[in-house]
Coordinates of C-alpha atoms and ligand atoms in Angstrom, one line a residue:
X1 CA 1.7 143.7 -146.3
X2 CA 5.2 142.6 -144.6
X3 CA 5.7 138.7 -145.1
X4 CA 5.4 137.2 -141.5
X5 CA 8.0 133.9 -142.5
X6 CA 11.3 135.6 -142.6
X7 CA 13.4 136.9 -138.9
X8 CA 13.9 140.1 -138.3
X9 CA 17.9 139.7 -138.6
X10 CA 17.6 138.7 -142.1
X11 CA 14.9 141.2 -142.9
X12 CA 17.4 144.2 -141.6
X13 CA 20.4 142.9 -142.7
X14 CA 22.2 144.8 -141.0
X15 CA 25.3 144.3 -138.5
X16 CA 23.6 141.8 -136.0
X17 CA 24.3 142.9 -132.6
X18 CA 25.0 139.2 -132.3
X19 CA 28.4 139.6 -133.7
X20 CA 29.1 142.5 -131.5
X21 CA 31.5 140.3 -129.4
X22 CA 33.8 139.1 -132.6
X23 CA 33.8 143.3 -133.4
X24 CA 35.3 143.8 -130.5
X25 CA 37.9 141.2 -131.2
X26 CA 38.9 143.6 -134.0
X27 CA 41.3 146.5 -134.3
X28 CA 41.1 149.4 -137.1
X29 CA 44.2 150.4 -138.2
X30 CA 45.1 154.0 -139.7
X31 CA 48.2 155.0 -141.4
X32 CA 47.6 159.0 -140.8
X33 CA 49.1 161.9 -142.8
X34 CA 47.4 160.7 -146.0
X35 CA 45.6 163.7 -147.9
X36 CA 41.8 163.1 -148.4
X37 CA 39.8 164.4 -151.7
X38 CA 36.7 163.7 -153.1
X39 CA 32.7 163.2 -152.4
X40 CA 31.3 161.9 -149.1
X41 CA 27.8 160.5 -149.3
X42 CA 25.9 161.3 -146.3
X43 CA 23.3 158.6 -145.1
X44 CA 20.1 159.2 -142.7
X45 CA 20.4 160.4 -139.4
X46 CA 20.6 158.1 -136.8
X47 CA 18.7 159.5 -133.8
X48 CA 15.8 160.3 -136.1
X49 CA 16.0 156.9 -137.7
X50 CA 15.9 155.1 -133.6
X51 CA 12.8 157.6 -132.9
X52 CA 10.5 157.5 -136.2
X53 CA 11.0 153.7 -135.4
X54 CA 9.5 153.6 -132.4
X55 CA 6.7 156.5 -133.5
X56 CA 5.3 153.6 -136.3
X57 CA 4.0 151.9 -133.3
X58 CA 1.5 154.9 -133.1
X59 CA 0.1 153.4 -136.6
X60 CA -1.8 150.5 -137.7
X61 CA -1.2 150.5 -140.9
X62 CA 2.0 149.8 -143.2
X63 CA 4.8 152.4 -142.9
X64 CA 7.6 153.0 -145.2
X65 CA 10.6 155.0 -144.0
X66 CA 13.5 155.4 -146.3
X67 CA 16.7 156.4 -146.0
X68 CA 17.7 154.4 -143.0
X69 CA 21.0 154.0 -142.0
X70 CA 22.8 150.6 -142.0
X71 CA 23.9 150.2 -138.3
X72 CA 23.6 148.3 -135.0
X73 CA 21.8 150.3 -133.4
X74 CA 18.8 149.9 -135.9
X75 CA 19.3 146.5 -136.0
X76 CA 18.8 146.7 -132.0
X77 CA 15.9 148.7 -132.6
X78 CA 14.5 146.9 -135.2
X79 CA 14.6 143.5 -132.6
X80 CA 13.1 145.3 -129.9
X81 CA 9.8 146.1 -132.2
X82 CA 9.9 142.4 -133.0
X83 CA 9.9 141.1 -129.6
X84 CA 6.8 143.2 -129.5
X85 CA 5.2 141.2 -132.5
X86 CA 5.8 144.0 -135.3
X87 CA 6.6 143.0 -138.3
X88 CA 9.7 144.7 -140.3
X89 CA 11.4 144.4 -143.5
X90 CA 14.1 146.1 -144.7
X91 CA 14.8 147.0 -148.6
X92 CA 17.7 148.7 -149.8
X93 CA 17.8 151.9 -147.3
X94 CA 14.3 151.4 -146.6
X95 CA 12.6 149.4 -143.5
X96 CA 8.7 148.5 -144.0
X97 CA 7.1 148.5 -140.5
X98 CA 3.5 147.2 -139.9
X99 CA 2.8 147.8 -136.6
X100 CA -1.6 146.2 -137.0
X101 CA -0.8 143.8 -134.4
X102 CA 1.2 144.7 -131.5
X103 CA 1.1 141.5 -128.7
X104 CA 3.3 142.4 -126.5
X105 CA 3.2 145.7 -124.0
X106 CA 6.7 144.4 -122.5
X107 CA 10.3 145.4 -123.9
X108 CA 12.6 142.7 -123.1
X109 CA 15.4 144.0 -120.7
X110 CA 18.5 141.9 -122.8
X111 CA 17.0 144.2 -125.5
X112 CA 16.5 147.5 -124.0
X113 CA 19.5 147.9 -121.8
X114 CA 21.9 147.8 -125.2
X115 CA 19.9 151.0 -126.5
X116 CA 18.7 153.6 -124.6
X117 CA 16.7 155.2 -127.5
X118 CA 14.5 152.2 -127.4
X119 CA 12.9 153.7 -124.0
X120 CA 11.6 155.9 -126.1
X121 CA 9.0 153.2 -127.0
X122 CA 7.1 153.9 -123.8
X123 CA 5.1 157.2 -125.3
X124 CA 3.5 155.1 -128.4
X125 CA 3.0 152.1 -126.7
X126 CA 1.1 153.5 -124.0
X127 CA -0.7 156.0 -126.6
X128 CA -1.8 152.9 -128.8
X129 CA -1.9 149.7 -126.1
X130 CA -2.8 152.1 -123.2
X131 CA -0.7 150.3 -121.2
X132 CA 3.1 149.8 -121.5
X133 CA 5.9 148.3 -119.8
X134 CA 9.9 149.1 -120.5
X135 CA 13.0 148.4 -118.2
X136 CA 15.1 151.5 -117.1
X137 CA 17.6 151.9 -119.7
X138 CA 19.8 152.5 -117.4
X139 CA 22.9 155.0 -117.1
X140 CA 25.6 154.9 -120.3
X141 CA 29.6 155.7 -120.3
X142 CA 28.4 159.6 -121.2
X143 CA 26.8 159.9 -118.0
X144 CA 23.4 159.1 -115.5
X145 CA 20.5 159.7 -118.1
X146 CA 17.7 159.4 -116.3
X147 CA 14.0 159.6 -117.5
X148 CA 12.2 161.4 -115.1
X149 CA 11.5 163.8 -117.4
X150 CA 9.9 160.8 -119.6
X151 CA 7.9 159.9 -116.6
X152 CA 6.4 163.0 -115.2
X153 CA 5.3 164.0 -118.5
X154 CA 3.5 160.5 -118.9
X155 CA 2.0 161.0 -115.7
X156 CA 0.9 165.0 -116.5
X157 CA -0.7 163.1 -119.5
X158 CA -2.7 161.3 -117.0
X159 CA -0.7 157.6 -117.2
X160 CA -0.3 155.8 -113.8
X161 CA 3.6 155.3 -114.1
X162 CA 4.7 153.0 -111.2
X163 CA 8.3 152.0 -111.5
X164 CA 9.3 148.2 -109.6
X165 CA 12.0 145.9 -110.0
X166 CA 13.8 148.4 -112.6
X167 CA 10.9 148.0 -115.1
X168 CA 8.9 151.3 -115.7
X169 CA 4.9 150.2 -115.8
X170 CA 2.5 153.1 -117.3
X171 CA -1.2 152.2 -118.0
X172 CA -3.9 154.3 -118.7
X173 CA -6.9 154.4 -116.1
X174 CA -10.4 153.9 -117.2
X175 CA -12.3 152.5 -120.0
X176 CA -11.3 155.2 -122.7
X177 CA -8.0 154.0 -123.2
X178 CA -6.5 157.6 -124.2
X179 CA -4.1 159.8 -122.6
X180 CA -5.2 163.3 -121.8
X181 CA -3.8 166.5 -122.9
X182 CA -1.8 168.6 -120.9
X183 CA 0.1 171.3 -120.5
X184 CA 3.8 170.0 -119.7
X185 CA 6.9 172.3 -119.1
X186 CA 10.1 170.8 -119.5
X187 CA 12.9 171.4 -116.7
X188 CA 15.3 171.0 -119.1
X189 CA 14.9 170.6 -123.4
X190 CA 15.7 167.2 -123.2
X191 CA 15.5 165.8 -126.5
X192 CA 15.0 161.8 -125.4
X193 CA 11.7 163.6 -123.6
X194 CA 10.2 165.7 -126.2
X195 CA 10.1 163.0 -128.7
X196 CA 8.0 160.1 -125.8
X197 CA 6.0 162.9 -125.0
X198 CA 5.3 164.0 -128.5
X199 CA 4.3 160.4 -129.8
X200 CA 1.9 160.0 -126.5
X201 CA 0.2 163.5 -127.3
X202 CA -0.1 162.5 -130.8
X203 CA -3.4 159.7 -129.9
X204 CA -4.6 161.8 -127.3
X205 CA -8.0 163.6 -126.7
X206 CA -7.7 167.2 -126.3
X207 CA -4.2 169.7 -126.8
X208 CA -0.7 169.4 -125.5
X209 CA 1.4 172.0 -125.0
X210 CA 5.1 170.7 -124.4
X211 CA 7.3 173.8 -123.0
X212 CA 10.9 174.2 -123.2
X213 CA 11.0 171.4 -125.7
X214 CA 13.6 170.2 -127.9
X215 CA 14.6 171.7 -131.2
X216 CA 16.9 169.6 -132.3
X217 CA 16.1 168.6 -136.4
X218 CA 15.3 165.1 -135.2
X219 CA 12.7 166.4 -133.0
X220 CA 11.4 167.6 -136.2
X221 CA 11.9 164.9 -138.2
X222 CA 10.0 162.7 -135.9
X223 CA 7.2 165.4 -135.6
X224 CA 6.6 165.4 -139.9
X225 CA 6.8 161.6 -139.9
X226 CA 4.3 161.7 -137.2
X227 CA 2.0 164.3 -139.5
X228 CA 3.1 162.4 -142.7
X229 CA 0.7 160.0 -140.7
X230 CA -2.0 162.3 -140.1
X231 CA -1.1 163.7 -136.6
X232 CA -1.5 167.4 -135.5
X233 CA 1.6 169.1 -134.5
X234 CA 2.7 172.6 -134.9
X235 CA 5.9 174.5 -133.7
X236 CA 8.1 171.7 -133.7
X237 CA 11.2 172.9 -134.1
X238 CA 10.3 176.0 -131.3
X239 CA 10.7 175.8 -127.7
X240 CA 6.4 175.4 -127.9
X241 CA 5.1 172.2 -129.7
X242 CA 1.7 172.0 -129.6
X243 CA -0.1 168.3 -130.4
X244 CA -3.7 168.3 -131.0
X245 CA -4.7 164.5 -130.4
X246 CA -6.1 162.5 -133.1
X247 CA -8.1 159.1 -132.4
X248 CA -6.0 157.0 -135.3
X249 CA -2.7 157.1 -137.9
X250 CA -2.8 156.2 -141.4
X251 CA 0.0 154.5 -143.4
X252 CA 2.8 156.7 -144.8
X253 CA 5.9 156.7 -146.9
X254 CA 8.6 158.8 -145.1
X255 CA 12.0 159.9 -145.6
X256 CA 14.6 160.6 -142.9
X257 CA 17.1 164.0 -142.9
X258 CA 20.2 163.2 -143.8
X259 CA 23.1 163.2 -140.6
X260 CA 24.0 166.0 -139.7
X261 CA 26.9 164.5 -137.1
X262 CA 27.9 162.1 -139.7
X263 CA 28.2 165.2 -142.0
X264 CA 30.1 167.2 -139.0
X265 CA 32.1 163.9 -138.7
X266 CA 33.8 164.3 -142.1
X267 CA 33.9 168.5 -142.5
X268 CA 36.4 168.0 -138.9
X269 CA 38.0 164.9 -141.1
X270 CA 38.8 167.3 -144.1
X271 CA 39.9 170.3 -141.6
X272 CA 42.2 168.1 -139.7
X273 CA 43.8 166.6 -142.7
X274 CA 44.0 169.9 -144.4
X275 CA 42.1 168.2 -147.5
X276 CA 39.0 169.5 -149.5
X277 CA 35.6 167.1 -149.0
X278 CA 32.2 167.7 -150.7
X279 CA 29.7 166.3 -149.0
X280 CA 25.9 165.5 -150.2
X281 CA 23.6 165.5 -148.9
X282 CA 23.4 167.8 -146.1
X283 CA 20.9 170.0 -144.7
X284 CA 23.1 173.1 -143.7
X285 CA 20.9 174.9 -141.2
X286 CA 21.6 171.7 -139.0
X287 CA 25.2 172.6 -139.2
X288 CA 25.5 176.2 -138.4
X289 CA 27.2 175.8 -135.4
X290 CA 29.5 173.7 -136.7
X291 CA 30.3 175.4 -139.7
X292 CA 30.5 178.8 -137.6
X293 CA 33.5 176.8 -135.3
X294 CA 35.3 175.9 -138.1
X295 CA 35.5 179.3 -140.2
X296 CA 36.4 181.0 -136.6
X297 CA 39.5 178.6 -136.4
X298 CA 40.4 179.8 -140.2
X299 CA 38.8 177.0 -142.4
X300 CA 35.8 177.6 -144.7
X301 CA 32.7 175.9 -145.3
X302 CA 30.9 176.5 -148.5
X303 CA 27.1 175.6 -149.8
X304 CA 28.1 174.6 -153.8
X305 CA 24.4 173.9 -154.0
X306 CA 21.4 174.0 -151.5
X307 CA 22.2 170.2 -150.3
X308 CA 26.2 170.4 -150.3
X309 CA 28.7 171.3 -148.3
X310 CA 32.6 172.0 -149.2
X311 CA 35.1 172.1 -146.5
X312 CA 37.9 174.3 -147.7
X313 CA 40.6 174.0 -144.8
X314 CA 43.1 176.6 -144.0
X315 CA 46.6 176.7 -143.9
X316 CA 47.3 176.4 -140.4
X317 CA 43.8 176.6 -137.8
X318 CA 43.6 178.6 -134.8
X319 CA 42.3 178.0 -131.4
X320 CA 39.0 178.4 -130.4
X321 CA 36.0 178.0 -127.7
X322 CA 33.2 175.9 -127.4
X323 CA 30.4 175.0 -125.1
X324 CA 27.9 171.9 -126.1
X325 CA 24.3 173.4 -125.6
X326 CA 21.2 172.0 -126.8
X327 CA 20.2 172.7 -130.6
X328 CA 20.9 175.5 -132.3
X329 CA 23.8 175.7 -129.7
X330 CA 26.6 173.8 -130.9
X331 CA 26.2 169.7 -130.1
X332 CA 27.5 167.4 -127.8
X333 CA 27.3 164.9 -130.6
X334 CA 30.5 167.2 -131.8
X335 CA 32.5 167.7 -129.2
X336 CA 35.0 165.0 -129.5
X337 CA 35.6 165.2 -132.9
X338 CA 36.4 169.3 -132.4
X339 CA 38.6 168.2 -129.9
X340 CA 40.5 166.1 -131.9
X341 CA 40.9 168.9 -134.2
X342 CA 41.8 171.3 -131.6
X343 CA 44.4 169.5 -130.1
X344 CA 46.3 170.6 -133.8
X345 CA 45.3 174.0 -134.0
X346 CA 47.3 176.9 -132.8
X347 CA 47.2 178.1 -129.4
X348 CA 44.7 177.3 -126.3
X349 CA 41.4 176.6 -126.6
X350 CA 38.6 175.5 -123.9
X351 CA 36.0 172.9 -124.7
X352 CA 32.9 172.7 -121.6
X353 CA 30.7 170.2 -121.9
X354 CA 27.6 170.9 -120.2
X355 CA 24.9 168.4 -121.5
X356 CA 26.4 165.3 -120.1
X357 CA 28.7 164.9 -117.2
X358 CA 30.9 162.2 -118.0
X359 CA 31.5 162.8 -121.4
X360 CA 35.2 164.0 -122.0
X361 CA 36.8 160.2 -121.8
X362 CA 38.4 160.5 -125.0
X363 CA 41.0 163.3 -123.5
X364 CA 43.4 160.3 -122.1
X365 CA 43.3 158.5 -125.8
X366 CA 44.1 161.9 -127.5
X367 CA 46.7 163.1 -125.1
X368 CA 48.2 158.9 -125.7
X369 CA 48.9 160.2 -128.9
X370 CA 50.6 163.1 -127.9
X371 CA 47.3 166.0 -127.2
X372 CA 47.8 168.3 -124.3
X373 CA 44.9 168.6 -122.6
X374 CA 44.1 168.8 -119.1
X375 CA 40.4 168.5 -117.7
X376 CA 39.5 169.8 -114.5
X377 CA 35.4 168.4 -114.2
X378 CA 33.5 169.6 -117.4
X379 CA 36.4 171.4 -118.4
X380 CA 38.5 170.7 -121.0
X381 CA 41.8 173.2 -121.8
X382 CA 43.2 172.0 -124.8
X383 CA 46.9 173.3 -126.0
X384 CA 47.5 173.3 -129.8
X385 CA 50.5 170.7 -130.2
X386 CA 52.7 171.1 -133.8
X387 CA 51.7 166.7 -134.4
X388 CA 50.0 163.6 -133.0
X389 CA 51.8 160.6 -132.9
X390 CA 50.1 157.3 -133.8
X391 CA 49.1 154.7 -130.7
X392 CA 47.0 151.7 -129.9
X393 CA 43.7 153.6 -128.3
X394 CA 40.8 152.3 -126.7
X395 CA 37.2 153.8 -127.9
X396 CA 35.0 155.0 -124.9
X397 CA 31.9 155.7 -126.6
X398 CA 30.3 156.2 -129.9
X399 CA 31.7 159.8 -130.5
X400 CA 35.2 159.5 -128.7
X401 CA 35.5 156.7 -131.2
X402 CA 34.9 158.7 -134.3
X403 CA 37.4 161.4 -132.3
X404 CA 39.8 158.7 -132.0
X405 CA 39.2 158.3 -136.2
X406 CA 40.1 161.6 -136.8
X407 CA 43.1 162.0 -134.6
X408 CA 44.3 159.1 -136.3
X409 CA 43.9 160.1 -140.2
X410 CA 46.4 162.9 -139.2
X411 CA 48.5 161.4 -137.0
X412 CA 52.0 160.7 -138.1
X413 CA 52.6 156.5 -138.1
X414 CA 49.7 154.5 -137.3
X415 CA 46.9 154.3 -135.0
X416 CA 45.0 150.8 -133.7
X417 CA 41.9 151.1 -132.3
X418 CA 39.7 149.0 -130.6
X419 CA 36.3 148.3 -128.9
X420 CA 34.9 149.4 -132.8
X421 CA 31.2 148.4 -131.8
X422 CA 31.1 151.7 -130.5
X423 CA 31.5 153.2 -133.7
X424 CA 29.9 150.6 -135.7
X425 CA 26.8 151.5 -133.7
X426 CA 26.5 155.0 -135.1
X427 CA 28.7 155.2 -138.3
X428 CA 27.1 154.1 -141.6
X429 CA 30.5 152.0 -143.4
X430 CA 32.9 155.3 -142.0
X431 CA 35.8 152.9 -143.2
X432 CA 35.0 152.5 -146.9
X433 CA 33.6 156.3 -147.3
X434 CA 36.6 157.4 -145.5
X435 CA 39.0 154.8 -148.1
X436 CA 37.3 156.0 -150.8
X437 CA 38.1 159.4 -150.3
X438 CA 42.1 158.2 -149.8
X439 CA 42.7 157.5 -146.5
X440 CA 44.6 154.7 -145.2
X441 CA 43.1 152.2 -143.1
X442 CA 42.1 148.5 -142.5
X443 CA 40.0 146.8 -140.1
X444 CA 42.0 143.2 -138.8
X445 CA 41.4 140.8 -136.0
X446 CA 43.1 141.6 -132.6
X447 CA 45.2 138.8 -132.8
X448 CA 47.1 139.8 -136.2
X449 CA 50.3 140.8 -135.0
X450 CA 51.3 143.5 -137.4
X451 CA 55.3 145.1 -136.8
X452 CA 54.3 148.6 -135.7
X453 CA 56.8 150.1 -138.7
X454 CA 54.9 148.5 -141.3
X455 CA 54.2 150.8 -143.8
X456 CA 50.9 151.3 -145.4
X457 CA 52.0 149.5 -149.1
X458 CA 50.2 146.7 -149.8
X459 CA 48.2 144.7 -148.6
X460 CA 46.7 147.7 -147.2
X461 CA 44.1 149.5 -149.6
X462 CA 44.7 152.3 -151.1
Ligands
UD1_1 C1 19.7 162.4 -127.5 C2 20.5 161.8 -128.6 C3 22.0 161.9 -128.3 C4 22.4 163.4 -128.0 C5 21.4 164.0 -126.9 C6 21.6 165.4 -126.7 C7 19.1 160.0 -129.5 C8 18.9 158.6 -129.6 N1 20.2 160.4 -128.7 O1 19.9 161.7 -126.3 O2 22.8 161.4 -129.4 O3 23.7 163.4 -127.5 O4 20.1 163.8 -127.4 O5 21.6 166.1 -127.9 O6 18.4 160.8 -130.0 N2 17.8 164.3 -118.8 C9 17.3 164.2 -117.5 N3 16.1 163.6 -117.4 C10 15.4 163.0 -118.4 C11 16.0 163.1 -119.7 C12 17.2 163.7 -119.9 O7 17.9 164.7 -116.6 O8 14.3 162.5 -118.2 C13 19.2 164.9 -119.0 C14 20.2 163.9 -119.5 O9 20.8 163.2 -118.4 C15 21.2 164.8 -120.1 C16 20.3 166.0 -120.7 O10 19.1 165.9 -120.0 O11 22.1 165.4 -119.2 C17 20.1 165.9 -122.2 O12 19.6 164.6 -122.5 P1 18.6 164.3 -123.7 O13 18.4 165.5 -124.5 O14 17.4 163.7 -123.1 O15 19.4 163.2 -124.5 P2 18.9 161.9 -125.1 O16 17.5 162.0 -125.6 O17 19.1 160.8 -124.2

């Protein structure tokens, strides 16, 4: 059993969200142009880490889940389940969740509108409460994101979902206290939707059919953690998941997947600084369109064992085209961090992004440091330029922050970023895995005037 005496920030230990507002007083500094070598370790994926989270509330029982990454965004997570009245404890990369008495049916809004995933607490709490109540997350910097989709599957389910005063309320009617199965088609694969849907279907009587689901390998992830726990599910992973509800959940000990954008983070970071990285471990199926973009630009990515990829870069990449799709198209997650790379590569190449429609902000930072690229709505046309050019930059998201990385490690001079707790919501310690594998950075307050010229001897770390 989870010891009830010790908080929740302390049990995580993890970056408090507390401090987010001293992070942002902080700039990370890159010295580009430095080759990279070496082995990257790759920790657990955070969207299945945010989502298996919130599916322990489906159990009553202890649940172990390992291999969780270190980042705000859990420690946000991990809050929210406490203001419920869960009890959590992290040890070493894993989190010990005992979910036996839930007292509380509301999310607090301070909580919820910092993370959207932690709407996706609706689907378990209603499935195990039968009643739940959860504030609009609300839209983002990447776009709108509603959760209608959330919401009419809930109510196809048979939840009343009534939304007032920006708080979504969803109870279940009658003395039986389960959700009904159903079969729900989904306008569009939304990933955010599968997973709330999945988790409600998971307690309820009868079969659920969700259509045009996700596929993405969190879905999956969160669909054998659910099963881990005794839950039916099949075709998870298909357009078709099928849930046969179950009346209870038993304990489990679970393991997440490793990242695969974290992974796709550093194979761009070793094709942009022309440098060889092994990463481990990595599950490459969840890369293929990744690695398929980067050997059609002229780099090569090869499996040295069933959990490893090597990037092998070329000598000078070529353009190319993408379009962000849902899994196994290739991911929005990515975008950025190819455009970074494109923005070096020979000749013109068009990025669309169609998942989100706000989601190309980083194009001002990267043309700052000397990118051409020109947007006209979802459109990005990006013209290979010969170098980048160091500047202070301004991270506009999670992703365009890890672009903003990139573009820096092979910029020539050095590159200051700020607003960091974008990236230090979704990036498990990128600074000291990328220093480790030779690059030149450091991580000072805002206020530390620095002489632009300064050149990366010491005190920098090498
Ligand atoms: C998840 C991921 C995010 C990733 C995204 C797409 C987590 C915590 N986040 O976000 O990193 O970029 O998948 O792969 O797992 N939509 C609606 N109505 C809805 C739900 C979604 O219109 O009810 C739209 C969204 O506005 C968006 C598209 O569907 O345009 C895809 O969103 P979705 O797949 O739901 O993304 P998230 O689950 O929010």
């Amino acid at each position: 059993m989870i010891p009830e005496d010790r908080p929740i920030t302390a049990q995580l230990n993890t970056p408090s969200s507390h401090s987010l507002p001293e992070e942002d007083q902080s700039v990370l500094q890159i010295w580009g142009r430095q080759p990279l070598a070496g082995q990257v370790k790759i920790s657990g994926a955070k969207n299945s880490a945010l989502v298996i989270m919130a599916g322990a509330l489906l159990c009553a029982d202890d649940c172990r889940i390992r291999n969780v990454p270190s980042l705000v965004d859990v420690s946000r997570m991990g809050e929210i389940l406490s203001s419920l009245g869960v009890k959590l404890r992290r040890q070493g990369d894993a989190l010990e969740i005992n979910a036996s008495h839930i007292g509380q049916a509301k999310a607090p809004y301070e909580l919820v509108s910092q993370l959207r995933a932690s709407f996706f607490i609706i689907g378990p709490l209603l499935a195990r409460l039968g009643v739940a109540r959860v504030p609009l997350p609300g839209g983002c910097a990447i776009g709108a994101r509603p959760v209608d989709l959330h919401v009419r599957g809930l109510r196809a389910l048979g939840a009343d979902v009534q939304i007032e005063h920006g708080t979504v309320h969803a109870y279940i009617r009658g003395s039986k206290q389960r959700l009904k199965g159903a079969r729900i088609y989904l306008d569009c694969p939304s990933v955010g939707a599968t997973e709330t849907l999945m988790m409600a279907a998971t307690l309820a009587e009868g079969e659920t059919i969700l259509e045009n689901a996700a596929q993405e390998p969190e879905v999956v992830d969160l669909a054998n953690f659910c099963r881990a726990m005794g839950a039916r599910i099949r075709g998870a992973g298909t357009n078709t998941i099928v849930i046969s509800g179950v009346p209870s959940l038993h304990s489990t000990d679970y393991s997440i997947i490793p990242d695969r954008i974290e992974a796709g983070t550093f194979l761009v970071a070793g094709a942009i600084t022309h440098s060889e990285l092994s990463l481990a471990p990595v599950i490459p199926d969840h890369l293929a369109a990744v690695i398929a973009k980067l050997r059609s630009i002229g780099a090569d990515v090869i499996s040295d064992a069933p959990n490893r990829l090597r990037i092998v870069p070329g000598q000078r990449h070529g353009a190319t085209d993408i379009k962000t799709l849902p899994f196994p198209g290739f991911p929005t997650d990515m975008q950025a961090q190819f455009m970074a790379l494109l923005t070096l590569s020979e000749g013109n190449s068009i990025i669309t992004e169609t998942v989100f429609e706000n989601r190309l902000r980083h194009v001002a930072e990267l043309n700052r440091m000397g990118a051409d690229i020109t947007v006209k709505g979802n459109i990005a046309l990006i013209r290979g330029v010969p170098m980048l050019s160091g500047a202070p930059v301004v991270a506009t998201d999670l992703r365009a922050s890890a672009a903003l990385v990139l573009a820096g490690l092979a910029a020539e001079g050095m590159t200051q970023i700020q607003c960091l707790h974008h990236l230090d919501r979704g990036y498990e310690n990128l600074e000291g895995k990328l220093l480790e594998v030779g690059a030149r950075l450091r991580r000072i307050d805002a206020d530390m005037e620095l002489p632009s010229s300064e050149a990366p001897g010491s005190p920098l770390p090498t």
